[in-house]
PDB file of C-alpha atoms and ligand atoms in Angstrom:
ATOM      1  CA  UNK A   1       0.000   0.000   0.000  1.00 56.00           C
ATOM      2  CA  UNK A   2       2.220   2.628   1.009  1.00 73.00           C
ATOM      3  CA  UNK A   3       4.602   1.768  -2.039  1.00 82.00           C
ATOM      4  CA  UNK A   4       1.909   2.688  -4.497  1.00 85.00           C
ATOM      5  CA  UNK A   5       0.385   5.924  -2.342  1.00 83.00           C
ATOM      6  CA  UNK A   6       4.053   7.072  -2.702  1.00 84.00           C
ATOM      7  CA  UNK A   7       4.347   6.257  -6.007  1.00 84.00           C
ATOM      8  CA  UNK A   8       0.690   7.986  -6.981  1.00 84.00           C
ATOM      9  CA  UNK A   9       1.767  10.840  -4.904  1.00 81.00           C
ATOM     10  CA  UNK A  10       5.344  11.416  -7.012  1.00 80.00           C
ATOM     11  CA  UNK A  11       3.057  11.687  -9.698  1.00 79.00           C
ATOM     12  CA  UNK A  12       0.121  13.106  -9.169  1.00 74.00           C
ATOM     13  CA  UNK A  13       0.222  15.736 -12.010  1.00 72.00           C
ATOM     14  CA  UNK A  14       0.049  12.881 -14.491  1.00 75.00           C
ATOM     15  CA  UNK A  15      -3.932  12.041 -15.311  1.00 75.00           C
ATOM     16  CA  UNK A  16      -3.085   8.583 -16.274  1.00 82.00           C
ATOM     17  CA  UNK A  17      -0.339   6.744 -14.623  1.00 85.00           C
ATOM     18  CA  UNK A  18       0.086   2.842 -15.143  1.00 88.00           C
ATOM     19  CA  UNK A  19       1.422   0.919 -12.436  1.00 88.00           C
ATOM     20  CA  UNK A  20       2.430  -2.976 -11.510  1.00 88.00           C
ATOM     21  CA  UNK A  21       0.044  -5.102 -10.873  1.00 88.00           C
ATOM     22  CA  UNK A  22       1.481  -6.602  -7.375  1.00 87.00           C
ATOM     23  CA  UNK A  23       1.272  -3.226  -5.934  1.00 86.00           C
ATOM     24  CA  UNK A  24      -2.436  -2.730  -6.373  1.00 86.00           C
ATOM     25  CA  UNK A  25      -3.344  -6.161  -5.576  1.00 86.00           C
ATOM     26  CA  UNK A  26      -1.474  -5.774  -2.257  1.00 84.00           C
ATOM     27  CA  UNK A  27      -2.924  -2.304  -1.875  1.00 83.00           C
ATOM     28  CA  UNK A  28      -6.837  -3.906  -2.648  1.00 82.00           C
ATOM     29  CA  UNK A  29      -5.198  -7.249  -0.565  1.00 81.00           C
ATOM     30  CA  UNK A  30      -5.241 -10.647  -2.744  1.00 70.00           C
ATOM     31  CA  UNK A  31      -8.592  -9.707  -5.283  1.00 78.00           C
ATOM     32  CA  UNK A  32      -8.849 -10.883  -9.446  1.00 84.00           C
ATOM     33  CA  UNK A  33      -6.980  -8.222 -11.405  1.00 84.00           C
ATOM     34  CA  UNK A  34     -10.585  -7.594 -13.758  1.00 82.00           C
ATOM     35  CA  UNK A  35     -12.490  -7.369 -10.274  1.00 83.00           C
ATOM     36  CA  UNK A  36     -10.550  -4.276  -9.111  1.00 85.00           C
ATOM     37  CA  UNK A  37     -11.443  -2.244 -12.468  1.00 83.00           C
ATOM     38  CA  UNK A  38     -13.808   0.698 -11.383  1.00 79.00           C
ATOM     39  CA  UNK A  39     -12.228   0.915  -8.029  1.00 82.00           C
ATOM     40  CA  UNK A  40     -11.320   4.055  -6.368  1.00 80.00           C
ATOM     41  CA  UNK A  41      -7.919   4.692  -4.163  1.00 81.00           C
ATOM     42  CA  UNK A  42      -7.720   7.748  -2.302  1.00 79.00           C
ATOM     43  CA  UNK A  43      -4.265   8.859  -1.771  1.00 80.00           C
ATOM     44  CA  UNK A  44      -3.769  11.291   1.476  1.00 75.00           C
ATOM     45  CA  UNK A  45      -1.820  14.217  -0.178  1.00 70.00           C
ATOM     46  CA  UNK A  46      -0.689  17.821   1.802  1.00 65.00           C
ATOM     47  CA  UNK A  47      -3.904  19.535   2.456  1.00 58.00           C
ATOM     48  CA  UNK A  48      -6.622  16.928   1.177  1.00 64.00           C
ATOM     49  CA  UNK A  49      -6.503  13.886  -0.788  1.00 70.00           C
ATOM     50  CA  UNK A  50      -5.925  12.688  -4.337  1.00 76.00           C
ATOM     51  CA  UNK A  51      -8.118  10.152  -5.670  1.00 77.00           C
ATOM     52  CA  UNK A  52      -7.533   7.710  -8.397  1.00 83.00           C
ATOM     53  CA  UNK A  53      -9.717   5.470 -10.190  1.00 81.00           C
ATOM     54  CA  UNK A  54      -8.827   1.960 -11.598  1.00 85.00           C
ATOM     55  CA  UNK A  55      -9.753   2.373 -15.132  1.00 82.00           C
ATOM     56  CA  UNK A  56      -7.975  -0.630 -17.376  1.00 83.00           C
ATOM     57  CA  UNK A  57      -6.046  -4.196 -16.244  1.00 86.00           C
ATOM     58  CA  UNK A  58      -3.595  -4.771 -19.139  1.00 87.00           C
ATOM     59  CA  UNK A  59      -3.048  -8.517 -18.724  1.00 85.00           C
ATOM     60  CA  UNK A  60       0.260  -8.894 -21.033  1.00 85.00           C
ATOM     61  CA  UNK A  61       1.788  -6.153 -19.255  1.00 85.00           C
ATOM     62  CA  UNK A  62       0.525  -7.654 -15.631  1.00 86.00           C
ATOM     63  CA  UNK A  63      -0.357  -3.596 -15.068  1.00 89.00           C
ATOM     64  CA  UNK A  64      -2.758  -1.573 -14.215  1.00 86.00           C
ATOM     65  CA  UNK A  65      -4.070   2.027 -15.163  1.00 84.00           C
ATOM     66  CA  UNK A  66      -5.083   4.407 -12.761  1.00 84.00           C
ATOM     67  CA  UNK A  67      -6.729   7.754 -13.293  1.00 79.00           C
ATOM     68  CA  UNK A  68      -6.969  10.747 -11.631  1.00 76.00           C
ATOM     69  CA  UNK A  69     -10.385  11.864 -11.031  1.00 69.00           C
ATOM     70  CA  UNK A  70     -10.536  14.355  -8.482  1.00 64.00           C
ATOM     71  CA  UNK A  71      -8.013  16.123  -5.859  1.00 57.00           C
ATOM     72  CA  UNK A  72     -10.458  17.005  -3.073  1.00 52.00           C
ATOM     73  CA  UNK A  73     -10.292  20.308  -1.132  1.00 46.00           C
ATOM     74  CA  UNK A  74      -7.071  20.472  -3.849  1.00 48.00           C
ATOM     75  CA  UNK A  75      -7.959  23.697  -5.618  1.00 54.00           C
ATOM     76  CA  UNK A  76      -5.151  24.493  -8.843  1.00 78.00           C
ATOM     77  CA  UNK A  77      -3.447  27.540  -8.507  1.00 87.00           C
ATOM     78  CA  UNK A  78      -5.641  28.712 -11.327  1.00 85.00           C
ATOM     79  CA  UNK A  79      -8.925  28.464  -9.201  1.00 83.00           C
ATOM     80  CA  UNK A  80      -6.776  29.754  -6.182  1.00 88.00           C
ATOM     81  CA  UNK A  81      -6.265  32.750  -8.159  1.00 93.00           C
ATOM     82  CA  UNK A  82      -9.086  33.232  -9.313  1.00 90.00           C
ATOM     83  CA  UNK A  83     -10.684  33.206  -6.023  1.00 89.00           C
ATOM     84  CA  UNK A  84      -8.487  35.701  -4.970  1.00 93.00           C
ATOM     85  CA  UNK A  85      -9.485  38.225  -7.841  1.00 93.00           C
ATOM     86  CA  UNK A  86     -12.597  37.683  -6.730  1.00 93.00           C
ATOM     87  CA  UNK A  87     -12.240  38.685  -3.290  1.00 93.00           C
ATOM     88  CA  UNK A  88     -10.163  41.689  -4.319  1.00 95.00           C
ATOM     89  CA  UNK A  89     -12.903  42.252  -6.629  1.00 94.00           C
ATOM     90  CA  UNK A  90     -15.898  42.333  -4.332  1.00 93.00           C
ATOM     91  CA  UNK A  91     -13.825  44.642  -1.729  1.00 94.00           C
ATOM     92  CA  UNK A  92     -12.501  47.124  -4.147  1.00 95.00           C
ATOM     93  CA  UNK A  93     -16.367  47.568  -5.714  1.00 94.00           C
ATOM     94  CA  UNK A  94     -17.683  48.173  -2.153  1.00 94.00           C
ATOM     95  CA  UNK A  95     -15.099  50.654  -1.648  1.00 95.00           C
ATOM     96  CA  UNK A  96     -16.107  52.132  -5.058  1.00 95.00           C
ATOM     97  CA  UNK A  97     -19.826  52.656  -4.516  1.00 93.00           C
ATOM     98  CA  UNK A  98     -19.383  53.759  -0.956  1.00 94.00           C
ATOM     99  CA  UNK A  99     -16.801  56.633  -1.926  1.00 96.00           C
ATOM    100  CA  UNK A 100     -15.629  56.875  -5.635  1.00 96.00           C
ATOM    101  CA  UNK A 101     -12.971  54.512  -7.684  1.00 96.00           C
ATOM    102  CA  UNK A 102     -10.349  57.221  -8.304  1.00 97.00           C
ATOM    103  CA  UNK A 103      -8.726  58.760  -5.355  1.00 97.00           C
ATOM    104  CA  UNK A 104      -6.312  61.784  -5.195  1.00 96.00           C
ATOM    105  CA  UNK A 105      -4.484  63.850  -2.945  1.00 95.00           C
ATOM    106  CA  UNK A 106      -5.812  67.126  -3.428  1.00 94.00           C
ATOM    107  CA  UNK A 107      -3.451  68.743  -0.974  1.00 92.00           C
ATOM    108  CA  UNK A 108      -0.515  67.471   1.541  1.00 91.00           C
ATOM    109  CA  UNK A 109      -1.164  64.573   3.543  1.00 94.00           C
ATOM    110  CA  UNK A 110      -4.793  64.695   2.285  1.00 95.00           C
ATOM    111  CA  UNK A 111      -6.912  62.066   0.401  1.00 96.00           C
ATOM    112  CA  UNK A 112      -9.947  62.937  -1.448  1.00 97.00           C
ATOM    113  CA  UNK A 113     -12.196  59.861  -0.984  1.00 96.00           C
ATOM    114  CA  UNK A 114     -15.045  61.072  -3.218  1.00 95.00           C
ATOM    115  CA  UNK A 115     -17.442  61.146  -0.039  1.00 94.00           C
ATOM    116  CA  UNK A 116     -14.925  61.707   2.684  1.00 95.00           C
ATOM    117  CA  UNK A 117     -11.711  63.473   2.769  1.00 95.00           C
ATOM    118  CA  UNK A 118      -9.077  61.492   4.844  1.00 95.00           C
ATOM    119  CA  UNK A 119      -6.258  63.796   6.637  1.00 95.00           C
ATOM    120  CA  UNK A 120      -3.307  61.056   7.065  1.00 93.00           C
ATOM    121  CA  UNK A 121      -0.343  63.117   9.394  1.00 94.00           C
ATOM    122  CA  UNK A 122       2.845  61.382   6.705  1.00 94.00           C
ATOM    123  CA  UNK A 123       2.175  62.207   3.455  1.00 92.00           C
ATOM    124  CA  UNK A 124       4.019  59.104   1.834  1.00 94.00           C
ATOM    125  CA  UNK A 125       1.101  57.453   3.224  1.00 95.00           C
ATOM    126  CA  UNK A 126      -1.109  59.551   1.548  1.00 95.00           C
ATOM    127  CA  UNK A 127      -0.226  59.022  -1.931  1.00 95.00           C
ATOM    128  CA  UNK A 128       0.405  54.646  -0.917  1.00 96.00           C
ATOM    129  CA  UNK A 129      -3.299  55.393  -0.472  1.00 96.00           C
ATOM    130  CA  UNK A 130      -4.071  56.661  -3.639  1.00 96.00           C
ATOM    131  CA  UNK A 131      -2.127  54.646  -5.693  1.00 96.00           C
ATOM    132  CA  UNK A 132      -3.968  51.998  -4.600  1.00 96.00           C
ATOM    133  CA  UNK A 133      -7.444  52.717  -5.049  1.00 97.00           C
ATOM    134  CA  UNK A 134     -10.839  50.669  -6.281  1.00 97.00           C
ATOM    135  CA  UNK A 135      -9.978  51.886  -9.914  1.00 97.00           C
ATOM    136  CA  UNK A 136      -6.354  50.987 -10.036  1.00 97.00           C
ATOM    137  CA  UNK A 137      -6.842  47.539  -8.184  1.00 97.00           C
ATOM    138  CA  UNK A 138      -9.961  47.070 -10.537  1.00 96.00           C
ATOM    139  CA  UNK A 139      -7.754  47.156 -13.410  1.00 97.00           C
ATOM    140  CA  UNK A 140      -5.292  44.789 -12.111  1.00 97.00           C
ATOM    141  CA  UNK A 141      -7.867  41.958 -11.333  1.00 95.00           C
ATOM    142  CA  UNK A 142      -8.715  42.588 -15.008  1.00 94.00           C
ATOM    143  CA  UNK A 143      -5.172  42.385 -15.853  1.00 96.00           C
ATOM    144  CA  UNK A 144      -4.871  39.320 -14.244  1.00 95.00           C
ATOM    145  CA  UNK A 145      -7.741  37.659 -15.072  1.00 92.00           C
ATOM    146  CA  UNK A 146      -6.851  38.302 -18.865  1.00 91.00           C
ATOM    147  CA  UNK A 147      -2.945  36.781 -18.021  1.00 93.00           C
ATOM    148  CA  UNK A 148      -4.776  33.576 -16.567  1.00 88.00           C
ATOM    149  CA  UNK A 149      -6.923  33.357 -19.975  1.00 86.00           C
ATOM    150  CA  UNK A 150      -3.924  33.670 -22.308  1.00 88.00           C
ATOM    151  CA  UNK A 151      -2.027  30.943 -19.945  1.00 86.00           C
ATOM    152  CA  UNK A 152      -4.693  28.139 -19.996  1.00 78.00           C
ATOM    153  CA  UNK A 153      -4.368  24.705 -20.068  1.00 70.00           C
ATOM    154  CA  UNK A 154      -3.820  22.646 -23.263  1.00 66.00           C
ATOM    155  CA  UNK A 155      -4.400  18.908 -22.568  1.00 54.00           C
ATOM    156  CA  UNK A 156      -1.634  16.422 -22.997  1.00 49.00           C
ATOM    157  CA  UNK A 157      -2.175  14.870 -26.628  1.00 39.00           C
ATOM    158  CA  UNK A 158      -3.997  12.052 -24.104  1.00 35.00           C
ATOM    159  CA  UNK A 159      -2.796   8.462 -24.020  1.00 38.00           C
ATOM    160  CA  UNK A 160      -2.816   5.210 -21.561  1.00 39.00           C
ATOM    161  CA  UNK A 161       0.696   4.974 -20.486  1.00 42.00           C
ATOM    162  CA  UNK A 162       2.969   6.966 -17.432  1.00 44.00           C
ATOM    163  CA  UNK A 163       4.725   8.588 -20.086  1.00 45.00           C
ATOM    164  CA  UNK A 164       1.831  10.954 -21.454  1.00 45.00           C
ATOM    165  CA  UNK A 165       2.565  14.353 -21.263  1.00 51.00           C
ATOM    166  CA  UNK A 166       1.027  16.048 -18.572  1.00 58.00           C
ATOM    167  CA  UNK A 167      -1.308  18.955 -19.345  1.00 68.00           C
ATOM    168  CA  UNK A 168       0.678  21.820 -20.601  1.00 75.00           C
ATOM    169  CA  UNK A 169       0.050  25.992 -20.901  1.00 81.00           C
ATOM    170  CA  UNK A 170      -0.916  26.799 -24.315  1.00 81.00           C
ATOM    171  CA  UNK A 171       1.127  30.196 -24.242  1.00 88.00           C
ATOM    172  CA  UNK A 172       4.354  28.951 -22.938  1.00 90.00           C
ATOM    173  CA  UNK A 173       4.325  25.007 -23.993  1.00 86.00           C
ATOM    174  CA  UNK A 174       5.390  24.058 -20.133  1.00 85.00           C
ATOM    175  CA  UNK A 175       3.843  21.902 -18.189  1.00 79.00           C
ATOM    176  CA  UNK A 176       0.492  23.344 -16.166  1.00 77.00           C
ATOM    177  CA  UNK A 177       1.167  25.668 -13.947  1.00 84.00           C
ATOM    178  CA  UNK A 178       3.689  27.387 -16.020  1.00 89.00           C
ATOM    179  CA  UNK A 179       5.962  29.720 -14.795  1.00 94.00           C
ATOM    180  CA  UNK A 180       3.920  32.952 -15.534  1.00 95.00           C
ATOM    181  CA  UNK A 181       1.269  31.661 -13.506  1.00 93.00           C
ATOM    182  CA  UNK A 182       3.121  30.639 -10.753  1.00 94.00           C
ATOM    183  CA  UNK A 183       4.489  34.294 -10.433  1.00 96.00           C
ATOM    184  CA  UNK A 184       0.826  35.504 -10.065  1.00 96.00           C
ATOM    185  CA  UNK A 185       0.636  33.628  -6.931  1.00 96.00           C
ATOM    186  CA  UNK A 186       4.050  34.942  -5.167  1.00 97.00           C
ATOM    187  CA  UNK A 187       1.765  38.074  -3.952  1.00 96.00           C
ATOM    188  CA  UNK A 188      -0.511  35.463  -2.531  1.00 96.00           C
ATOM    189  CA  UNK A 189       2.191  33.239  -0.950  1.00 96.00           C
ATOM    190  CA  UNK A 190       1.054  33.907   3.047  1.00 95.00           C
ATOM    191  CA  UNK A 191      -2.449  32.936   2.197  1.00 92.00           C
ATOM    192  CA  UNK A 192      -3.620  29.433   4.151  1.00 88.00           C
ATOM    193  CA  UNK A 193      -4.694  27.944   1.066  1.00 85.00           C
ATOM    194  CA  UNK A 194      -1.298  28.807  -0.938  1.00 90.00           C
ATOM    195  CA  UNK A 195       0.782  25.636  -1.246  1.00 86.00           C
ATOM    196  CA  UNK A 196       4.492  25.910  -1.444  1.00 87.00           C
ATOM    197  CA  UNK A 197       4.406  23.395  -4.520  1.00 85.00           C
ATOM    198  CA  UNK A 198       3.306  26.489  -6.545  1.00 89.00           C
ATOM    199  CA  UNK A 199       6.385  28.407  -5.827  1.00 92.00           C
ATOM    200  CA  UNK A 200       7.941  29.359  -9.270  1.00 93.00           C
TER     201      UNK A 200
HETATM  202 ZN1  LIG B 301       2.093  29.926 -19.508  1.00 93.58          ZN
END
């Protein structure tokens, strides 16, 4: 058993991985090969668990196939992200409709809220303020969002065996998540759901 949860684990990125025979059988204990087809494994991974699916017995090989189907409470950094955005979204809208999107400092150590002005005694502070404001973090959400959409996945050209290419960016031609996404997430790193596999 724990030979082949280590062995799923190394390679969980891969949606198909085939594996030997005698290590499922011992993992199931001493079943037929074609009565463990359909089967699920779940694999405890960091933060949830990966489960796998017995999808094929290959009886010249003496292997079986074994599927991803789901990484539960395993979010991708993509959905991560986006829930993120979202957040930043939702907070920076409020902001918006209960003052006004673009701030400014209309004087020293003074921001012009739209509703309020706010008197702020260091002036750096002031215009930290302003720079970030609902319009300007607004339009990096969008930014983001549109970097996300331009680095989506392209599926692996799909196939049975443990050497299929794992799902790969479509801008960069890397394997899922490329590098450009796992930048996007450095700004997110102290966040309890960030996982330090992400780290570019
Ligand atoms: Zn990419």
């Amino acid at each position: 058993m724990n030979n082949l949860v280590a062995f799923l684990r190394e390679r969980r990125n891969l949606p198909k991985v085939r594996v030997k025979a005698s290590a499922v059988l011992e993992a199931f204990g001493e079943t037929a090969p074609e009565a463990l087809v359909g089967r699920r494994l779940p694999v405890p991974a960091e933060g949830g668990t990966v489960e796998y699916r017995i999808s094929e017995y290959l009886i010249q090989q003496d292997a079986f196939v074994v599927m991803r189907v789901s990484d539960v409470a395993r979010p991708d950094l993509v959905a991560f992200l986006n829930a993120r955005y979202d957040e930043e979204e939702a907070q920076a809208d409020v902001a918006a409709q209960h003052q006004k999107p673009d701030w400014s400092c209309p004087a020293t150590c003074v921001v012009d809220l739209g509703e309020d002005l706010l008197s702020i005694d260091d002036r750096e502070v002031a215009y930290h303020i302003v720079l970030h404001d609902p319009a300007r973090v607004l339009a990096e959400v969008e930014a983001n969002r549109r970097t996300l959409d331009l680095h989506f996945i392209q599926s692996g050209t799909g196939g049975t065996w443990d050497t299929d290419p794992p799902a790969i960016c479509n801008e960069c031609g890397t394997p899922h998540p490329c590098e450009t996404v796992r930048l996007r997430g450095l700004p997110h790193a102290d966040h309890e759901d960030y996982r330090q596999e992400w780290k570019p």
